[in-house]
Structure formats: C-alpha cells, structure tokens
PDB file of N, CA and C in Angstrom:
ATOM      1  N   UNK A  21      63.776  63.907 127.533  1.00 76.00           N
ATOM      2  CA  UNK A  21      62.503  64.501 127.919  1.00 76.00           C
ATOM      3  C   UNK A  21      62.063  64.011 129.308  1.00 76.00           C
ATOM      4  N   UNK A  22      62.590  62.894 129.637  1.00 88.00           N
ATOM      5  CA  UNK A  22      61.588  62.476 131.127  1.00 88.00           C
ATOM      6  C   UNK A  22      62.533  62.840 131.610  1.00 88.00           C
ATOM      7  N   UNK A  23      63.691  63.508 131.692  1.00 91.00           N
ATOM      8  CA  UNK A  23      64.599  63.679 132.631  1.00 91.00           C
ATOM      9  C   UNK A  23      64.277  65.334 133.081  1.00 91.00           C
ATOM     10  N   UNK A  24      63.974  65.669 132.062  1.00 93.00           N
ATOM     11  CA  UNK A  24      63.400  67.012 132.366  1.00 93.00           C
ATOM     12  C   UNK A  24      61.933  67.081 133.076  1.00 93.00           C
ATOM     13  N   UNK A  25      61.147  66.174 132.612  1.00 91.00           N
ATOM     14  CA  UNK A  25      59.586  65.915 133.468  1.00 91.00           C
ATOM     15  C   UNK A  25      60.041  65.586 134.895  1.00 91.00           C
ATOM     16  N   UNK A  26      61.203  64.713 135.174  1.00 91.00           N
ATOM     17  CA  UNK A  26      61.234  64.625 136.738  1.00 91.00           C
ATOM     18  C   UNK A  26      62.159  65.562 137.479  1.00 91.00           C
ATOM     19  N   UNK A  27      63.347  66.596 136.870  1.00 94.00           N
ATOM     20  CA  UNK A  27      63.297  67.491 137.463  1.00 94.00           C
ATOM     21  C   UNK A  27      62.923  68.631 137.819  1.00 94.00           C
ATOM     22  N   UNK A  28      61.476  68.893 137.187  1.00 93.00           N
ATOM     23  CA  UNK A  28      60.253  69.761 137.174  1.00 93.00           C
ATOM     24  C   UNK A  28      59.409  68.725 138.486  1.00 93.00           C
ATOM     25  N   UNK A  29      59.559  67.842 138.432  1.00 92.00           N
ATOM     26  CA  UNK A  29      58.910  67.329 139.235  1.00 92.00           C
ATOM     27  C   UNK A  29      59.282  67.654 141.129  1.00 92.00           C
ATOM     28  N   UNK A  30      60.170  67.089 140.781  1.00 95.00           N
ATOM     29  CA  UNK A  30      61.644  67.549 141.863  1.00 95.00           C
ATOM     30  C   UNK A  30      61.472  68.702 142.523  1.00 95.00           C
ATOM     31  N   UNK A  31      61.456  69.473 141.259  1.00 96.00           N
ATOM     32  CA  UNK A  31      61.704  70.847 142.037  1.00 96.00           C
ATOM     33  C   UNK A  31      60.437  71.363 142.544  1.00 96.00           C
ATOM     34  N   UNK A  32      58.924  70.999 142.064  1.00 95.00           N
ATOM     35  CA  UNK A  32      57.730  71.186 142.932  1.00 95.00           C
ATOM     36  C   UNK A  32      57.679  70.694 144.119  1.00 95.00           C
ATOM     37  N   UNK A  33      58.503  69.031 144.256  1.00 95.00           N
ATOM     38  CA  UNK A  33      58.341  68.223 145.670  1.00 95.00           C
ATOM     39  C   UNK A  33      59.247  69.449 146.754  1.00 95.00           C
ATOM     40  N   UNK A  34      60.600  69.872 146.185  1.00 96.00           N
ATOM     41  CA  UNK A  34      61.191  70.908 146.882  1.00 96.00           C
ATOM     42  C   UNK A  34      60.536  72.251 147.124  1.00 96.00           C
ATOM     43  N   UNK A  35      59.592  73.003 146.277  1.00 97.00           N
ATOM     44  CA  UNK A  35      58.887  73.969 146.734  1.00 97.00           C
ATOM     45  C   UNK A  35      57.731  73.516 148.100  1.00 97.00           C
ATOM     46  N   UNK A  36      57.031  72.482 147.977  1.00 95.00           N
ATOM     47  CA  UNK A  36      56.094  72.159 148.360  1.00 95.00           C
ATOM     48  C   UNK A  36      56.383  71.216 150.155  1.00 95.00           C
ATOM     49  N   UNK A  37      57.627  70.953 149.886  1.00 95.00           N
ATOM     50  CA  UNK A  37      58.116  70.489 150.869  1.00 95.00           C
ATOM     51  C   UNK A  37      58.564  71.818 152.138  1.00 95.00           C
ATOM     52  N   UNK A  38      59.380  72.752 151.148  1.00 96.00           N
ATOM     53  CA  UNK A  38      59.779  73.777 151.936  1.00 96.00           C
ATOM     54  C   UNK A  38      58.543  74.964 152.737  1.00 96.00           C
ATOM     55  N   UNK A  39      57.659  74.821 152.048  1.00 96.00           N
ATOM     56  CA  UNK A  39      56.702  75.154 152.661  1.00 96.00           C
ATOM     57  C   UNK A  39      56.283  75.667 154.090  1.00 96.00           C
ATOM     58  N   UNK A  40      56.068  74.028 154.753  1.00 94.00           N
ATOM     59  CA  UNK A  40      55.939  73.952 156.481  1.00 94.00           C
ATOM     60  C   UNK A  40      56.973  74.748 156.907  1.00 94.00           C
ATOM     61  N   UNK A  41      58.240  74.378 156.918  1.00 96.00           N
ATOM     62  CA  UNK A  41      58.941  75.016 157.747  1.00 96.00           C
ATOM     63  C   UNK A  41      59.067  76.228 157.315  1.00 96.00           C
ATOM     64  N   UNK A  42      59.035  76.636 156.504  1.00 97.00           N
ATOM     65  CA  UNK A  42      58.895  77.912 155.954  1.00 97.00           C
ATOM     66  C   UNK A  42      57.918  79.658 156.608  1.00 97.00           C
ATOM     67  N   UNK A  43      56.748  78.378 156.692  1.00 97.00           N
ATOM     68  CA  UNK A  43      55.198  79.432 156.985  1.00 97.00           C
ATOM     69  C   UNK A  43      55.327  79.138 158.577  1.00 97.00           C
ATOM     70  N   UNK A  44      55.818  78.029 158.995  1.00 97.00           N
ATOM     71  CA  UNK A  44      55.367  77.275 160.455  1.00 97.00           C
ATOM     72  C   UNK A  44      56.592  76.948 161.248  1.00 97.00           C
ATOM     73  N   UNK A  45      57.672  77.117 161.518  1.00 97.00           N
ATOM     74  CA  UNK A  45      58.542  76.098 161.697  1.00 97.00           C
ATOM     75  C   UNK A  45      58.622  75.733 162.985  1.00 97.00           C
ATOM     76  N   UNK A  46      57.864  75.937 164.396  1.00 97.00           N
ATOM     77  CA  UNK A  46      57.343  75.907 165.227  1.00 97.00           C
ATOM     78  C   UNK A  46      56.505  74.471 165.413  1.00 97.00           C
ATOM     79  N   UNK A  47      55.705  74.615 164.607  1.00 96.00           N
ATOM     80  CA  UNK A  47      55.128  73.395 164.356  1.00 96.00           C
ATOM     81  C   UNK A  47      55.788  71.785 163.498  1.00 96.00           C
ATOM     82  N   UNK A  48      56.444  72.551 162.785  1.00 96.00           N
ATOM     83  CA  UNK A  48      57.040  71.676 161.810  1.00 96.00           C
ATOM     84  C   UNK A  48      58.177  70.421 162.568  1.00 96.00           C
ATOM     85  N   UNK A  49      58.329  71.209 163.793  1.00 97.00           N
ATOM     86  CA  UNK A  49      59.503  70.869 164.524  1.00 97.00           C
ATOM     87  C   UNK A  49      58.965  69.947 165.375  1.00 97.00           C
ATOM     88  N   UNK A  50      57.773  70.360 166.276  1.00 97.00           N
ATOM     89  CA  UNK A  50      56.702  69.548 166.619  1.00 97.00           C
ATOM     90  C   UNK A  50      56.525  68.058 166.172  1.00 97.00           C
ATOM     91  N   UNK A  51      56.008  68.233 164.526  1.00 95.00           N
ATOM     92  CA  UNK A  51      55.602  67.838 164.144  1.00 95.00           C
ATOM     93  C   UNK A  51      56.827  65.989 163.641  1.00 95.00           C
ATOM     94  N   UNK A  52      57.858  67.034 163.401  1.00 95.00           N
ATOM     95  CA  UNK A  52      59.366  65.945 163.452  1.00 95.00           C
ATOM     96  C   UNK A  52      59.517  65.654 164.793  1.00 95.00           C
ATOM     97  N   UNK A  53      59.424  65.500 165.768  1.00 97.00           N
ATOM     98  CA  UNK A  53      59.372  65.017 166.974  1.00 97.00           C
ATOM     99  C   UNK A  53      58.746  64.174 167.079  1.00 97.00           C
ATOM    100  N   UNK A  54      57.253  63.700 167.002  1.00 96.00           N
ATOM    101  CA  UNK A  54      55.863  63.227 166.908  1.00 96.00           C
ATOM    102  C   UNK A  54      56.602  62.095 165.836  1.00 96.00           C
ATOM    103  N   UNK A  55      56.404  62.406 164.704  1.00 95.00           N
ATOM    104  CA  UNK A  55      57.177  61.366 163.455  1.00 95.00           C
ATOM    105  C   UNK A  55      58.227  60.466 164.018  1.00 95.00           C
ATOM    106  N   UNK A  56      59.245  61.253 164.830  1.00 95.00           N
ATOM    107  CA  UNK A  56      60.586  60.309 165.523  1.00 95.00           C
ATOM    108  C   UNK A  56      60.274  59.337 166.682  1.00 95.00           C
ATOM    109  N   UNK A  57      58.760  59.795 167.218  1.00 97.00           N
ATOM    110  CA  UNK A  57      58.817  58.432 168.120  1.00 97.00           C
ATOM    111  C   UNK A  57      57.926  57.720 167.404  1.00 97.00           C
ATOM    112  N   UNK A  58      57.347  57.274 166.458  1.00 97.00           N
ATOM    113  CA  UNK A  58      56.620  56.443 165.643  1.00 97.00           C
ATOM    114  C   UNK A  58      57.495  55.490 166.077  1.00 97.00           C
ATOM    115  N   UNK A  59      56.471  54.134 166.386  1.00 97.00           N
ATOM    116  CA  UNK A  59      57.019  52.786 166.120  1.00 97.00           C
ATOM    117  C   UNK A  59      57.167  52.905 164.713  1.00 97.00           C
ATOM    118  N   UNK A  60      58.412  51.714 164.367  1.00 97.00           N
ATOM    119  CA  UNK A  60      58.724  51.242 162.728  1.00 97.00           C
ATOM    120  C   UNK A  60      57.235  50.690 161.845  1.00 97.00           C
ATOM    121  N   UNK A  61      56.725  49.834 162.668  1.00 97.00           N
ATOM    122  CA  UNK A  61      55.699  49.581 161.609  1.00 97.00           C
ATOM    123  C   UNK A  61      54.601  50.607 161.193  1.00 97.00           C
ATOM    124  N   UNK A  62      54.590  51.760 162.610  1.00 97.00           N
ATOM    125  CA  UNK A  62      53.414  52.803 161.920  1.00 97.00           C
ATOM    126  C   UNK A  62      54.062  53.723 160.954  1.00 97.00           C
ATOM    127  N   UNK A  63      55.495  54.176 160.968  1.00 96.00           N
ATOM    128  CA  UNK A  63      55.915  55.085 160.345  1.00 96.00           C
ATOM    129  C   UNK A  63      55.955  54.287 158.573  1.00 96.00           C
ATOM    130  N   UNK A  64      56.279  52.577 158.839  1.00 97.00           N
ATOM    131  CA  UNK A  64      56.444  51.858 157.249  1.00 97.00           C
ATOM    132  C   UNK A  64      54.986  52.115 156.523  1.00 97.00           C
ATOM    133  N   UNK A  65      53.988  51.740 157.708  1.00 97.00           N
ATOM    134  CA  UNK A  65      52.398  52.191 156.577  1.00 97.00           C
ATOM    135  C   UNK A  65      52.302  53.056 156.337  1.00 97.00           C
ATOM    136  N   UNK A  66      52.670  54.585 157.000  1.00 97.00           N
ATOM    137  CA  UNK A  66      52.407  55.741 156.616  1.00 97.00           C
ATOM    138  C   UNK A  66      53.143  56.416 155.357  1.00 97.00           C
ATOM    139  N   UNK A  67      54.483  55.234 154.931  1.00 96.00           N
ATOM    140  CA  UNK A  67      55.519  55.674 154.025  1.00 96.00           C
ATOM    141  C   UNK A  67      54.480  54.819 153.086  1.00 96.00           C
ATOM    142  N   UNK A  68      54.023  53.604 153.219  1.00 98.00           N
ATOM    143  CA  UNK A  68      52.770  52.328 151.707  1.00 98.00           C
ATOM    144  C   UNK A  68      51.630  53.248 151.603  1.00 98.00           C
ATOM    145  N   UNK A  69      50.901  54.059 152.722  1.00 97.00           N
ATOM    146  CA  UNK A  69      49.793  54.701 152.526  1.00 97.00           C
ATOM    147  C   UNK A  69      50.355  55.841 151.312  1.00 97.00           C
ATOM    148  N   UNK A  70      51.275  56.033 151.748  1.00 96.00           N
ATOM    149  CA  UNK A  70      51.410  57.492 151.250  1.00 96.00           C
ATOM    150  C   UNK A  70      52.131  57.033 149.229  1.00 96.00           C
ATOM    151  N   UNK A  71      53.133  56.116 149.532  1.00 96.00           N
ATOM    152  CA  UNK A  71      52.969  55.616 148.170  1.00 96.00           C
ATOM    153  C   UNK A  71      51.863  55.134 147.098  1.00 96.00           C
ATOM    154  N   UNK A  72      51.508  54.726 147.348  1.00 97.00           N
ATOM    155  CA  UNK A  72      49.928  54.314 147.353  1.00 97.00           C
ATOM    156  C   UNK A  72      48.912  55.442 146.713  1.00 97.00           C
ATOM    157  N   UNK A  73      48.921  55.942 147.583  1.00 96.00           N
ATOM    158  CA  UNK A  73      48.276  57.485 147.369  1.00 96.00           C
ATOM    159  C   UNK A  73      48.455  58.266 145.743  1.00 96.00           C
ATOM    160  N   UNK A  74      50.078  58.481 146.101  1.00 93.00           N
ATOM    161  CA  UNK A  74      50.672  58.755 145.137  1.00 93.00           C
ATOM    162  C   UNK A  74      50.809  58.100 143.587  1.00 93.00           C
ATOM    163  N   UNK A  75      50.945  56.665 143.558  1.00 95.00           N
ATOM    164  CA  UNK A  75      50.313  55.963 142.536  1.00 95.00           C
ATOM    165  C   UNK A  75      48.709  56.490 142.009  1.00 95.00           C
ATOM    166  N   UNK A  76      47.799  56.140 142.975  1.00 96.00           N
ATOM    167  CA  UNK A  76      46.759  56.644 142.384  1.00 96.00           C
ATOM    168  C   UNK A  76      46.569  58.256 141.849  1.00 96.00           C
ATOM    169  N   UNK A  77      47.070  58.846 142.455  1.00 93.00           N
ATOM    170  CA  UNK A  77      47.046  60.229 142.051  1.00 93.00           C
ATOM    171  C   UNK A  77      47.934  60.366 140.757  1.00 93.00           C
ATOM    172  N   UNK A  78      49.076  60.033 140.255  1.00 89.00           N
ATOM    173  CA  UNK A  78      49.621  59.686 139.085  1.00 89.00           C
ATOM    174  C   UNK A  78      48.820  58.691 137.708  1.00 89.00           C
ATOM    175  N   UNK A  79      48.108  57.711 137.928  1.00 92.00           N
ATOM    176  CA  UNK A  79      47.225  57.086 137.734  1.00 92.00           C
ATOM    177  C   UNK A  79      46.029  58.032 136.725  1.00 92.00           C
ATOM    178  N   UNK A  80      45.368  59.274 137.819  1.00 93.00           N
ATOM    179  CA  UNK A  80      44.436  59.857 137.916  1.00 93.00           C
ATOM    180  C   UNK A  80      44.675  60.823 136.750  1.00 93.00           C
ATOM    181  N   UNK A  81      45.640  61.198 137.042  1.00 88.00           N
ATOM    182  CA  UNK A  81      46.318  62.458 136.182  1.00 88.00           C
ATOM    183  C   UNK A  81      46.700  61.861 135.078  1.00 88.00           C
ATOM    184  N   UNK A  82      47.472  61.062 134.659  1.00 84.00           N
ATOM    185  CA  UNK A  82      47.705  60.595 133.381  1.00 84.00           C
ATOM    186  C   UNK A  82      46.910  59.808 132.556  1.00 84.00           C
TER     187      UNK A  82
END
C-alpha cells in the first residue's frame, strides 16, 4: 500500500513539475540559469527551506 501512495505521489510531483516548462519554457530556462549561478550555500537553504516546508505541509495534511 505505501508503495502505491508514493507512486501516486510521484506521479503528481511529475505532473506538477512538468508544468513550467510546459506553459512557459522561455522562462523556465531563465529561470534554470538564475538557479545555476546560486552560490552553494543559497541554493543548500533553498533545498532546507523547501524541505521544511514540505514536512510541515505533510504534517498539516495528515
């Protein structure tokens, strides 16, 4: 059963991901440019912020 809850999961992160480039990819491209010159330590908080996030929002929901 959780193997099936996380590839339902999966496959929303893959809809939801495909998205940007999808509707935008102009920007999206932009936007991966911008991301690639991040110093390491801003891009590591933005990966803890964003975990983080995600905990609580899992948290919230369950």
């Amino acid at each position: 059963m959780i193997w099936t809850e996380f590839g339902i999961a999966f496959a929303l992160l893959m809809v939801i991901e495909g998205m940007t480039p999808f509707l935008n990819p102009s920007r999206f491209r932009q936007t991966l440019r911008a991301v690639a010159e991040l110093n390491d330590k801003t891009l590591r908080m933005m990966g803890f912020v964003s975990m983080l996030f995600g905990l609580l929002l899992l948290y919230l929901i369950h």
